[in-house]
Coordinates of C-alpha atoms and ligand atoms in Angstrom, one line a residue:
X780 CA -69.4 -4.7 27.5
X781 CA -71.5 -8.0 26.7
X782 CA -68.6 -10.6 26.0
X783 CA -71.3 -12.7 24.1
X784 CA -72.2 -9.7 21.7
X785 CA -70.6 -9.1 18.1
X786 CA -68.5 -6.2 18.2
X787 CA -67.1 -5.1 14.6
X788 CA -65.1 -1.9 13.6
X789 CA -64.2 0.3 10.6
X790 CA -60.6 1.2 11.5
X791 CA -59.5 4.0 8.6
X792 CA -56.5 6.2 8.5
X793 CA -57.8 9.5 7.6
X794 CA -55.9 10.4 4.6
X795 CA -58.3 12.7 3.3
X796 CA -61.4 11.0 1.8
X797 CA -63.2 7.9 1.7
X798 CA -62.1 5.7 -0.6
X799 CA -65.2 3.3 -2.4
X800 CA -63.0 0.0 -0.8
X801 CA -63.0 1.4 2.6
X802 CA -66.8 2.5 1.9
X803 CA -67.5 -1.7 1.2
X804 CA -65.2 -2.6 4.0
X805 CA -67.3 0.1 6.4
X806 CA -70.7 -1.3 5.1
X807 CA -69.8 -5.1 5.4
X808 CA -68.5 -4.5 8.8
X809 CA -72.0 -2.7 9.2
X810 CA -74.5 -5.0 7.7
X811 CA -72.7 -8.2 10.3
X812 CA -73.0 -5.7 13.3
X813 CA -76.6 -5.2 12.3
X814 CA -78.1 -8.5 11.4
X815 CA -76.6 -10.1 14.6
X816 CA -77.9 -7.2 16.9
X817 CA -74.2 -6.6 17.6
X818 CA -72.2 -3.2 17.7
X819 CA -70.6 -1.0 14.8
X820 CA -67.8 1.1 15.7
X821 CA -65.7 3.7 13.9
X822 CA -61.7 4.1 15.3
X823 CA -60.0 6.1 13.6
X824 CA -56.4 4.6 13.1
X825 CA -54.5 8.6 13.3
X826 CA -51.0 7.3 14.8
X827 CA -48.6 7.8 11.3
X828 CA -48.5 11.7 12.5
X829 CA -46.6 12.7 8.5
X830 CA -50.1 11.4 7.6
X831 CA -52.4 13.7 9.3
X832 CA -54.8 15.8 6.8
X833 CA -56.7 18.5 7.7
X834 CA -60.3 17.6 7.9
X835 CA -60.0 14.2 7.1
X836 CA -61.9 12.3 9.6
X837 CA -65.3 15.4 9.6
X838 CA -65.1 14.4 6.4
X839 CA -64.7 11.0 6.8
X840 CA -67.8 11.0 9.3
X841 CA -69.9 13.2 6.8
X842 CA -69.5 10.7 3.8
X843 CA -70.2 7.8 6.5
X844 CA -73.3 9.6 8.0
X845 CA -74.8 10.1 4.1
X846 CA -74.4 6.8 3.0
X847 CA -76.4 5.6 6.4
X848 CA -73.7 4.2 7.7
X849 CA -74.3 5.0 11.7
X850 CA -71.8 3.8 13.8
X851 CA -72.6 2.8 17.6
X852 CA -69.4 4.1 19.3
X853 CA -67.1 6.3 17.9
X854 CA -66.1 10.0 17.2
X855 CA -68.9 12.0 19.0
X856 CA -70.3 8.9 20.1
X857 CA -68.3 7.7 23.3
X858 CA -69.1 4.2 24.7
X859 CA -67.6 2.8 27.4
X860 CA -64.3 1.7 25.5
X861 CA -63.3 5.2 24.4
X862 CA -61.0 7.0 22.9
X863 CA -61.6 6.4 19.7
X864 CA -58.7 8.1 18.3
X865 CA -55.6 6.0 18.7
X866 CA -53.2 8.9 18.8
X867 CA -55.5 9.8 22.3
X868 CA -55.1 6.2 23.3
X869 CA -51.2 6.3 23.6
X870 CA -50.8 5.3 27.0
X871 CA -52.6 2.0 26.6
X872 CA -50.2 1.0 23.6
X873 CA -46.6 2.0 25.9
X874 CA -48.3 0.1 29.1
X875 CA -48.4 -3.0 26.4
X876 CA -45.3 -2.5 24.5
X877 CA -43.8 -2.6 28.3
X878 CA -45.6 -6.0 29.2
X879 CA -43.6 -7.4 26.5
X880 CA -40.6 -6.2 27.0
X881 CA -40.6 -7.5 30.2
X882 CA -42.1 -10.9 28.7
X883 CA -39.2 -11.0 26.3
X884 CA -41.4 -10.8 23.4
X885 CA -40.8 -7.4 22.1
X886 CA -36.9 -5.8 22.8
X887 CA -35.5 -2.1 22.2
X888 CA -33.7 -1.7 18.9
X889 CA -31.3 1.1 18.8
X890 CA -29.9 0.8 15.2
X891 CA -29.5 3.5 13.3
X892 CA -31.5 4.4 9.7
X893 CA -27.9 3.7 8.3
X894 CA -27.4 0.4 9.5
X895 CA -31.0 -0.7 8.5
X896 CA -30.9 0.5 5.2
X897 CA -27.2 -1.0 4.9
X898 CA -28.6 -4.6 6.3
X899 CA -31.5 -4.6 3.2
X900 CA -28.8 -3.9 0.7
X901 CA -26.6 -6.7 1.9
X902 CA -29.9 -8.9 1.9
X903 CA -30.6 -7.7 -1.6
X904 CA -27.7 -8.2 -2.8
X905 CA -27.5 -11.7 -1.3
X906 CA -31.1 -12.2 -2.9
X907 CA -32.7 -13.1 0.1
X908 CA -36.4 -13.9 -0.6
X909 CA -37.5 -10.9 1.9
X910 CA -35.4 -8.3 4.0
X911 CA -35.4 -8.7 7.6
X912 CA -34.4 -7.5 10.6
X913 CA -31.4 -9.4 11.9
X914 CA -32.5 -9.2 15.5
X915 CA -28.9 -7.5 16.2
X916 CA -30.2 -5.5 19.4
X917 CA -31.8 -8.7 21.0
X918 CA -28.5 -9.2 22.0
X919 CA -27.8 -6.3 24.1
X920 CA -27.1 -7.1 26.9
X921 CA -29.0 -4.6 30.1
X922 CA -25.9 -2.7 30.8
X923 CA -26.1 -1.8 27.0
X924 CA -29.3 -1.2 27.1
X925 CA -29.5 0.9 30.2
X926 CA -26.5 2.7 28.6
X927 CA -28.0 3.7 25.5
X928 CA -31.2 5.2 27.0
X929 CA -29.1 7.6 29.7
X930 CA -27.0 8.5 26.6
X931 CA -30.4 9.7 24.9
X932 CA -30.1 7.9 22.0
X933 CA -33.5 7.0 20.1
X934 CA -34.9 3.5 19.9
X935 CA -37.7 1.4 18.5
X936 CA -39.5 -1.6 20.5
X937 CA -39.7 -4.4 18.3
X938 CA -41.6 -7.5 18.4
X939 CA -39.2 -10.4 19.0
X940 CA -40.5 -13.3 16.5
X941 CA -39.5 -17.0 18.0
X942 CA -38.1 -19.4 16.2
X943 CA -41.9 -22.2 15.5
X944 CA -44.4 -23.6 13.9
X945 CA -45.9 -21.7 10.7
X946 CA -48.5 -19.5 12.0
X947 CA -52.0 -20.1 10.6
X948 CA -55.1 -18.0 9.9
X949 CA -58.1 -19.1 9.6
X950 CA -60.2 -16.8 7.9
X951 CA -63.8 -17.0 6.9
X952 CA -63.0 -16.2 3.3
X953 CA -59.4 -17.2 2.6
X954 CA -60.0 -20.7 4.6
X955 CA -57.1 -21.6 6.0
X956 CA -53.7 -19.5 5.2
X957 CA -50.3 -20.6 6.4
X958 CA -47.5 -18.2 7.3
X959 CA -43.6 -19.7 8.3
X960 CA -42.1 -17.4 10.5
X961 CA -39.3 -17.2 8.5
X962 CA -41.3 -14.8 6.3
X963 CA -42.6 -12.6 9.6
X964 CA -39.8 -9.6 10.4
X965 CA -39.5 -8.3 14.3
X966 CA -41.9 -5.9 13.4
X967 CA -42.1 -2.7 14.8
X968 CA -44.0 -1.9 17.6
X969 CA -43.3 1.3 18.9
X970 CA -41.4 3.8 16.8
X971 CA -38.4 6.3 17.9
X972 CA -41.5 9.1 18.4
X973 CA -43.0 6.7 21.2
X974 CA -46.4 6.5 18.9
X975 CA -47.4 2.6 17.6
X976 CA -47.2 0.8 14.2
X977 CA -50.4 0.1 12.9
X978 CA -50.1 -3.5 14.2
X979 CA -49.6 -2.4 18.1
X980 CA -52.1 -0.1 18.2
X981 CA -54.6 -2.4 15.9
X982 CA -54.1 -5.3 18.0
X983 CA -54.1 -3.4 21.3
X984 CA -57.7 -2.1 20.1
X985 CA -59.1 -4.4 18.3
X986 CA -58.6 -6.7 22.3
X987 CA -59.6 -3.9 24.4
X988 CA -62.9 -3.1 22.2
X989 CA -63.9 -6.3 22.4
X990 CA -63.7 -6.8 18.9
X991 CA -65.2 -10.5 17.8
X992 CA -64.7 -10.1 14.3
X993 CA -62.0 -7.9 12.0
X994 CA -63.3 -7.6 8.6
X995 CA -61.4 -5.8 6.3
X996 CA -59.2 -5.6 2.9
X997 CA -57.3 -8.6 1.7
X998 CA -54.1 -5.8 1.3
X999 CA -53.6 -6.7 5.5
X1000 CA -53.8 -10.3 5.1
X1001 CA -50.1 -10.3 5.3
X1002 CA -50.2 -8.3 8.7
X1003 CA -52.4 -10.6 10.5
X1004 CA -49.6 -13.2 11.0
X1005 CA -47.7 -10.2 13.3
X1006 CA -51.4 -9.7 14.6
X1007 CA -51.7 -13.4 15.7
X1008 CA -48.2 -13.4 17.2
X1009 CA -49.5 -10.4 18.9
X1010 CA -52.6 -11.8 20.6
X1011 CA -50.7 -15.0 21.4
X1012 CA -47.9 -13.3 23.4
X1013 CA -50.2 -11.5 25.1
X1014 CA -52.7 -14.3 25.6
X1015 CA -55.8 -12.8 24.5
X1016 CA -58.3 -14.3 22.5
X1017 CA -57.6 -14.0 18.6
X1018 CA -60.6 -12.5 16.5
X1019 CA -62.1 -14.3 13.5
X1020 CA -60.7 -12.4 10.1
X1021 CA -62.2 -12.2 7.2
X1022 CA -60.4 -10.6 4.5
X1023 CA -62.1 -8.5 1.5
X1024 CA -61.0 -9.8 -2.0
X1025 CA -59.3 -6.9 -3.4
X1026 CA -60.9 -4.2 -6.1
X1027 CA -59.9 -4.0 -9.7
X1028 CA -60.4 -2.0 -12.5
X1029 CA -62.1 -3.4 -16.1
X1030 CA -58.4 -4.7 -16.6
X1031 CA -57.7 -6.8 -13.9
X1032 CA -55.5 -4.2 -12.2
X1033 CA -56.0 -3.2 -8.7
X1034 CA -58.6 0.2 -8.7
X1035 CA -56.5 2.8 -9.3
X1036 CA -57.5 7.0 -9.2
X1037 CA -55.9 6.4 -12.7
X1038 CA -58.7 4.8 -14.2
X1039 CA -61.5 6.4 -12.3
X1040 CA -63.3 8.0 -9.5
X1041 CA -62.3 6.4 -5.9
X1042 CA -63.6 8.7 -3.8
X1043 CA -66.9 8.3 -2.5
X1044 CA -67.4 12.1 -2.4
X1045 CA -67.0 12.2 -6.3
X1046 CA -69.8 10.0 -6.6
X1047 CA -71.6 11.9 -4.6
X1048 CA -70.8 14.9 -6.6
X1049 CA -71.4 13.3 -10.2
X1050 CA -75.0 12.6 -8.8
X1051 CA -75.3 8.7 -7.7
X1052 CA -78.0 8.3 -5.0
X1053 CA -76.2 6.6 -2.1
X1054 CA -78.9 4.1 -2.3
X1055 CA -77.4 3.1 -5.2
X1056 CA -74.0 3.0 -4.0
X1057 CA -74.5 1.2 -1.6
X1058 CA -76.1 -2.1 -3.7
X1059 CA -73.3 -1.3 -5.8
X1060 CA -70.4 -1.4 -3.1
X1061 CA -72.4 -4.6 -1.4
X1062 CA -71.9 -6.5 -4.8
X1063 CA -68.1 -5.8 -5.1
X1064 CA -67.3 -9.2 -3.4
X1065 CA -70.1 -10.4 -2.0
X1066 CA -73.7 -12.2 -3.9
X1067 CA -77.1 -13.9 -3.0
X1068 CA -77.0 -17.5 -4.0
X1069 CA -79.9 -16.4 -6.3
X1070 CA -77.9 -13.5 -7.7
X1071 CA -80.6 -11.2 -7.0
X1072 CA -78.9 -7.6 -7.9
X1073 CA -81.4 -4.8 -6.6
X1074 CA -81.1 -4.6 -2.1
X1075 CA -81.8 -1.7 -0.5
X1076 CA -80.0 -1.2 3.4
X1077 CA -83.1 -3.9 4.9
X1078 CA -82.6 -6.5 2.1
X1079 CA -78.7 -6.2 2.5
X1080 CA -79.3 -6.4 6.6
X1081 CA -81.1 -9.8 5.8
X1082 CA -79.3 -11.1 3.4
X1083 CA -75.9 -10.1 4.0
X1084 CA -73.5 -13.2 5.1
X1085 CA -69.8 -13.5 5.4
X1086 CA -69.6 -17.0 3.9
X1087 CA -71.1 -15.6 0.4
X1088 CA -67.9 -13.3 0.3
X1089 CA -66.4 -13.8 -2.8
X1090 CA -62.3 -15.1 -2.4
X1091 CA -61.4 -13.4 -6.0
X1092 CA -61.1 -9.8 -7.2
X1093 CA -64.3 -7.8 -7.4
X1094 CA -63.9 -6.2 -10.5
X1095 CA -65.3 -2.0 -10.3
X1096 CA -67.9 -1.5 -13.2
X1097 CA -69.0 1.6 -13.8
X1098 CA -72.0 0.7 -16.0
X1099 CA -73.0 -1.6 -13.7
X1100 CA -73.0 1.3 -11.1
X1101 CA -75.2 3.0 -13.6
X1102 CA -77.7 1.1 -14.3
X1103 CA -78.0 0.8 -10.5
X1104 CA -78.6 3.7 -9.8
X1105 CA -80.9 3.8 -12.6
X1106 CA -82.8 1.2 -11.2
X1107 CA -82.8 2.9 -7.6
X1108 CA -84.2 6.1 -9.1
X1109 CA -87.4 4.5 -10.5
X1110 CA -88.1 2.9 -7.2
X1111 CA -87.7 6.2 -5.3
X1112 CA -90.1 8.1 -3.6
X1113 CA -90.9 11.0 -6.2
X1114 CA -90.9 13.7 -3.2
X1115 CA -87.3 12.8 -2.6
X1116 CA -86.7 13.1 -6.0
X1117 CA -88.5 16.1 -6.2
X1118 CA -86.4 17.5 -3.5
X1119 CA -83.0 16.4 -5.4
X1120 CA -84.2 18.1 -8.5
X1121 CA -85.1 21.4 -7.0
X1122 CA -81.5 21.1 -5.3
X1123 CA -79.8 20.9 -8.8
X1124 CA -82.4 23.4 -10.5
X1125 CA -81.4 25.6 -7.2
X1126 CA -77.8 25.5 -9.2
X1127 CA -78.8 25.8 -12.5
X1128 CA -79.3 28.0 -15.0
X1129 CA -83.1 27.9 -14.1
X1130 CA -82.3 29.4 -10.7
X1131 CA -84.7 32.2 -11.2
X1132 CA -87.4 30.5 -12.6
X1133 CA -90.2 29.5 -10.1
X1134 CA -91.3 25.6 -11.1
X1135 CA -94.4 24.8 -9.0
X1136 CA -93.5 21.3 -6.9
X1137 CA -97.0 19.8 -9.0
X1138 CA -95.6 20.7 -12.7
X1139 CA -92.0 19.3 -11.3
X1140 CA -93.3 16.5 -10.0
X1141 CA -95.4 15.7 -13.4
X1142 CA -91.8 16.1 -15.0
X1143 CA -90.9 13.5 -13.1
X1144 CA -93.3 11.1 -13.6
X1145 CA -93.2 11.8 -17.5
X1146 CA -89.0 11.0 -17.8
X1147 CA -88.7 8.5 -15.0
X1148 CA -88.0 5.9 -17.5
X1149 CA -85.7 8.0 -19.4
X1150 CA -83.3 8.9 -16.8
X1151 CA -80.6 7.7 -15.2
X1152 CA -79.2 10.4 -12.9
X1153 CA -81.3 13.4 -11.3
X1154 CA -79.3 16.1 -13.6
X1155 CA -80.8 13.7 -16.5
X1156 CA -83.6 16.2 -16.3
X1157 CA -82.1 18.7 -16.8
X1158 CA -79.7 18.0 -19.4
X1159 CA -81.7 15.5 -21.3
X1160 CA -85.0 17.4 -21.2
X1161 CA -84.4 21.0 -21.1
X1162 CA -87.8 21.6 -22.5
X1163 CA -89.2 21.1 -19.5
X1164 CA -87.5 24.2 -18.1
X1165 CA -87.5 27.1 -20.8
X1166 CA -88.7 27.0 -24.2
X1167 CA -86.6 25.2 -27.1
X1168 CA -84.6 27.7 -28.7
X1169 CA -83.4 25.6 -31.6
X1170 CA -85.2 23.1 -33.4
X1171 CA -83.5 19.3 -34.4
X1172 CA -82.7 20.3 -37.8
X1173 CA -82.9 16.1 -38.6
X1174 CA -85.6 15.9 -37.5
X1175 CA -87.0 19.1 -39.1
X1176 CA -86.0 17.5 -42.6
X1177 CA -87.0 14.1 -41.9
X1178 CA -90.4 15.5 -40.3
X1179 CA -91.4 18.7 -41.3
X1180 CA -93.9 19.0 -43.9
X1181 CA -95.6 21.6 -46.3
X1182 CA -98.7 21.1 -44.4
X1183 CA -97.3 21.0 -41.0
X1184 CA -97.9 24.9 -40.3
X1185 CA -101.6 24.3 -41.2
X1186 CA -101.6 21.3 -39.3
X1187 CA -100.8 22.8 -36.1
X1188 CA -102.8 26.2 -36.7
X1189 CA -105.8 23.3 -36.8
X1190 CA -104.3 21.8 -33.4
X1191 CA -103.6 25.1 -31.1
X1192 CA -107.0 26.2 -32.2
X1193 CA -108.8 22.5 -31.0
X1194 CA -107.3 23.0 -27.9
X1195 CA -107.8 26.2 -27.1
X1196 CA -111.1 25.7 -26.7
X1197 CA -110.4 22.9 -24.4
X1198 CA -110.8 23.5 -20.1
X1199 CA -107.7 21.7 -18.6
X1200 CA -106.9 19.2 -20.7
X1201 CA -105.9 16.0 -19.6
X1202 CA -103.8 13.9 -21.1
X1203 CA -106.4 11.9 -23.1
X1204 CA -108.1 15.4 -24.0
X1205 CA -105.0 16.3 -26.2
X1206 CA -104.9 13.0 -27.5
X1207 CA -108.6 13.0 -28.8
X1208 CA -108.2 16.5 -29.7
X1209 CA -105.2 15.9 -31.9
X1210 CA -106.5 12.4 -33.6
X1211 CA -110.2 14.6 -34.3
X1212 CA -107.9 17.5 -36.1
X1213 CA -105.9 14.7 -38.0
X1214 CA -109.6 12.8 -38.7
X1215 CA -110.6 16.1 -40.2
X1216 CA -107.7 16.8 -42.5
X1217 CA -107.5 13.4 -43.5
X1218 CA -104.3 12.7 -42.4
X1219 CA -102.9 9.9 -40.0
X1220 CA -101.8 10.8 -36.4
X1221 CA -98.0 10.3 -37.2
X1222 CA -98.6 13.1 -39.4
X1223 CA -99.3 16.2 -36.0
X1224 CA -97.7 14.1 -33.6
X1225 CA -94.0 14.6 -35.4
X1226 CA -94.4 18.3 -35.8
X1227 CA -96.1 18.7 -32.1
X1228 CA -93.3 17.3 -30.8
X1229 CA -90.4 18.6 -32.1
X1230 CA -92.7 22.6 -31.9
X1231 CA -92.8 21.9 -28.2
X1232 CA -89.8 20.6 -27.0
X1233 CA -87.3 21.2 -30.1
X1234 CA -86.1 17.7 -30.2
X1235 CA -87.4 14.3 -31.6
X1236 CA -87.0 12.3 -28.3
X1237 CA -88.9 12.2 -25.1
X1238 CA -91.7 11.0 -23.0
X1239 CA -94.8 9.9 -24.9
X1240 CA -96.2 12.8 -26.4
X1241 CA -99.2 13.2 -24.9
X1242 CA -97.4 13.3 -21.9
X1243 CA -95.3 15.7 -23.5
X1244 CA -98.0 17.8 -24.0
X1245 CA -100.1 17.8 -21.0
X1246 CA -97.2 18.1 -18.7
X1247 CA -96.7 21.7 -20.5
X1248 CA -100.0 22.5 -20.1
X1249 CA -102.3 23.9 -23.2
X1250 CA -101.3 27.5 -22.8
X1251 CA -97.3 26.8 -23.0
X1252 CA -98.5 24.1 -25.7
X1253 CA -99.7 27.0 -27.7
X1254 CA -97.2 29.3 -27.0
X1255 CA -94.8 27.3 -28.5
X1256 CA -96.8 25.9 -31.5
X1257 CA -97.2 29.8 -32.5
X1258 CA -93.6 30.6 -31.8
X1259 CA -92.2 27.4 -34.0
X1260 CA -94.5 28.0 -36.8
X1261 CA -92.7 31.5 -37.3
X1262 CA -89.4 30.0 -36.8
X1263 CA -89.6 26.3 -38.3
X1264 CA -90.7 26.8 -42.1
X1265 CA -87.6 28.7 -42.5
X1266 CA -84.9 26.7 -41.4
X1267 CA -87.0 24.0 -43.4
X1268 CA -86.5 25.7 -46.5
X1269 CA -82.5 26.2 -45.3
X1270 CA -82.1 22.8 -45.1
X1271 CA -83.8 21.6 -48.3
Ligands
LIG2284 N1 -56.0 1.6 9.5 C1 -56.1 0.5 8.6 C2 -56.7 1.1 7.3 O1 -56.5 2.2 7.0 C3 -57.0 -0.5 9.2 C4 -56.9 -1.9 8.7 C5 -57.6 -2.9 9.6 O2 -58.9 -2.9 9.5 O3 -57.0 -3.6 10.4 O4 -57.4 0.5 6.6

């Protein structure tokens, strides 16, 4: 391992699915390792075992893989500081826990759950600004000690906090944060099951992967004083930190399943191109000087910087999301798009219905603008995929007239006689049967419309029309013309 070379992690606890803060701590953690030619690597933090969930980290690696985000070492991906499950890595963290035992930095605490939930009520009650430990089992004395473990009876190893100065962070986005020790507890190192707290085994990791920076959620800010006790008792160099600001909902709250999707599987499922998410996830917290808002991965690998990370809350903005994605579906290659529509017409209702990739891709051209998400084309322009069953009626009223029938007669016939019509061709065609009946455009172009695709929206109609095709075009100007007039007269 290159000492010189930035070394980042993503450190979740699989606890089922990805949640969108851990997907922005994962990418930032990514975009660093990237733009400074350094090394990305996933750990996965599995040592709370009344946490474990099935399929958690598979998934976990599935939603990471989709995004883009490829880590260097990791799951599947051994490098030389391996394994990259803590709960294999057990060993490592009782070898430590021992060296500071022995240092007298860390003792054995054999008090009961009783006792300890006993001491908070008599600090509660005494309104002590934070419960601690009350270090009782520092004072065993070896006999004791010795005692106790022969007599079988369990024990935690805790970390013994010296009286000091305030211990200080220095973190790239919080600046400078002061912690007295009065407000750090002798925090658990090693519980009665022998398997590490978070801190041991994230401490203990994050030194023996080389880790240069830890960049992650501003909900462990308050750990990293234990972490930096941690590092200095064992005299290993301390990391820089830069803590995430936290993400809110529209009301200021912190992002809550209660307001909205959190998973990044749901967003997935509701159709957001991970292109998209991943802008969107960049922005929660972090900005260009020039606010520029579209990136994709490159831009972000360029641009990204830790000093631009924003100290307050990032606040989560679904419309903001949308219009993203919105904006990344324009500028994507129409034969990926063509791929995720066929994927979602594979599912539809139109299953069974064989679309040629050239009349798909025209439909995709022709509502680009008008779309949002790729099921957009389905739901908002179902003409494209069967024939309109039903007809606007507002637009029927508003529309329709007594000569419309004729009109359209005039207009099927004019391009009948027409050999592949292009777009322009059913243009001209349609302004020539208009010139002839002395009407203006507006007049067919109405009627066409809502005859072809049963609604008063939609691409330009031209593009309407030729993406149909004149024998579909026809087809459904004779079918409307038996169907139309009497729902007009219905309506009044
Ligand atoms: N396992 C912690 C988590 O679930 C890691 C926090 C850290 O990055 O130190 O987010």
């Amino acid at each position: 391992m290159n000492k010189n070379r930035t070394r980042v992690r993503f450190a979740p606890s699989p606890t089922g699915y990805l949640h969108v803060g851990g997907l922005r701590t994962a990418l930032y953690n990514y975009l660093f390792a990237k733009q400074s030619g350094g090394d990305f690597i996933l750990r996965i933090e599995d040592t709370d075992q009344n946490r474990y969930v099935e399929g958690a980290v598979e998934n976990l690696i599935k939603t990471l893989k989709w995004v883009g985000l490829e880590y260097d070492e990791g799951p599947n991906k051994e490098g030389s500081v391996g394994p990259y499950f803590q709960s294999k890595r057990l060993d490592f963290y009782n070898k430590y826990a021992n060296q500071l035992l022995e240092q007298g930095d860390a003792y054995r605490c054999f008090c009961t759950p009783e006792r300890l939930s006993d001491l908070k009520e008599q600090q509660q009650k005494a309104k002590l600004p934070q419960a601690k430990y009350d270090k009782h089992c520092l004072n065993l004395s070896k006999e004791e000690i010795e005692k106790n473990i022969v007599d079988g009876i369990s024990y935690v190893i805790r970390l013994n906090v010296k009286p000091g100065d305030s211990v200080i962070i220095n973190d790239v986005v919080r600046e400078r944060v002061e912690f007295s020790r009065d407000v750090i507890d002798d925090q658990v190192l090693i519980k009665t099951d022998g398997f590490p707290t978070y801190h041991m085994a994230n401490v203990v990791d994050d030194h023996l992967m080389g880790i240069t920076h830890v960049i992650r959620g501003e909900e462990w800010l308050s750990s990293t004083p234990k972490h930096i006790l941690l590092y200095n008792a064992f005299g290993w160099k301390i990391p820089i930190f830069a803590h995430l600001p936290l993400l809110l909902n529209a009301d200021r709250s912190k992002l809550s399943k209660r307001q909205g999707d959190v998973a990044v599987e749901d967003y997935k499922l509701k159709g957001y191109l991970k292109e998209a998410l991943i802008n969107f996830v960049a922005l929660l917290g972090w900005s260009t000087s020039d606010n520029d808002e579209f990136f994709n991965m490159n831009d972000l690998i360029e641009k990204f910087s830790l000093e631009r990370i924003h100290k307050a809350g990032a606040i989560f903005n679904v419309e903001k999301l949308d219009w993203i994605n919105a904006e990344h579906l324009r500028k994507q290659d129409k034969n990926i798009i063509l791929n995720m529509l066929k994927e979602i017409l594979a599912e539809s209702k139109y299953k069974d219905i064989e679309f040629t990739d050239e009349y798909l891709l025209l439909v995709i051209e022709g509502m680009i603008e008008r779309v949002s998400f790729i099921k957009d084309y389905i739901d908002n322009s179902t003409y494209f995929f069967e024939r309109p069953n039903v007809y606007d009626e507002e637009v029927i009223s508003k529309r329709w007239k007594d000569d419309s029938v004729k009109l359209l007669e005039n207009y099927a016939a004019k391009i009948s006689g027409l050999n592949n019509p292009t777009k322009e061709d059913f243009e001209i065609a349609l302004k020539q049967v208009a010139e002839e009946a002395e009407c203006g455009a507006g007049r067919i172009i109405h009627p066409v419309r809502v005859a072809t695709s049963g609604v008063g929206i939609g691409p330009g109609v031209y593009d309407l029309l030729f993406i149909l095709g004149k024998d579909e075009v026809i087809a459904r100007i004779n079918k409307a013309i038996k169907i139309i007039p009497e729902l007009k007269s219905k309506l009044g």
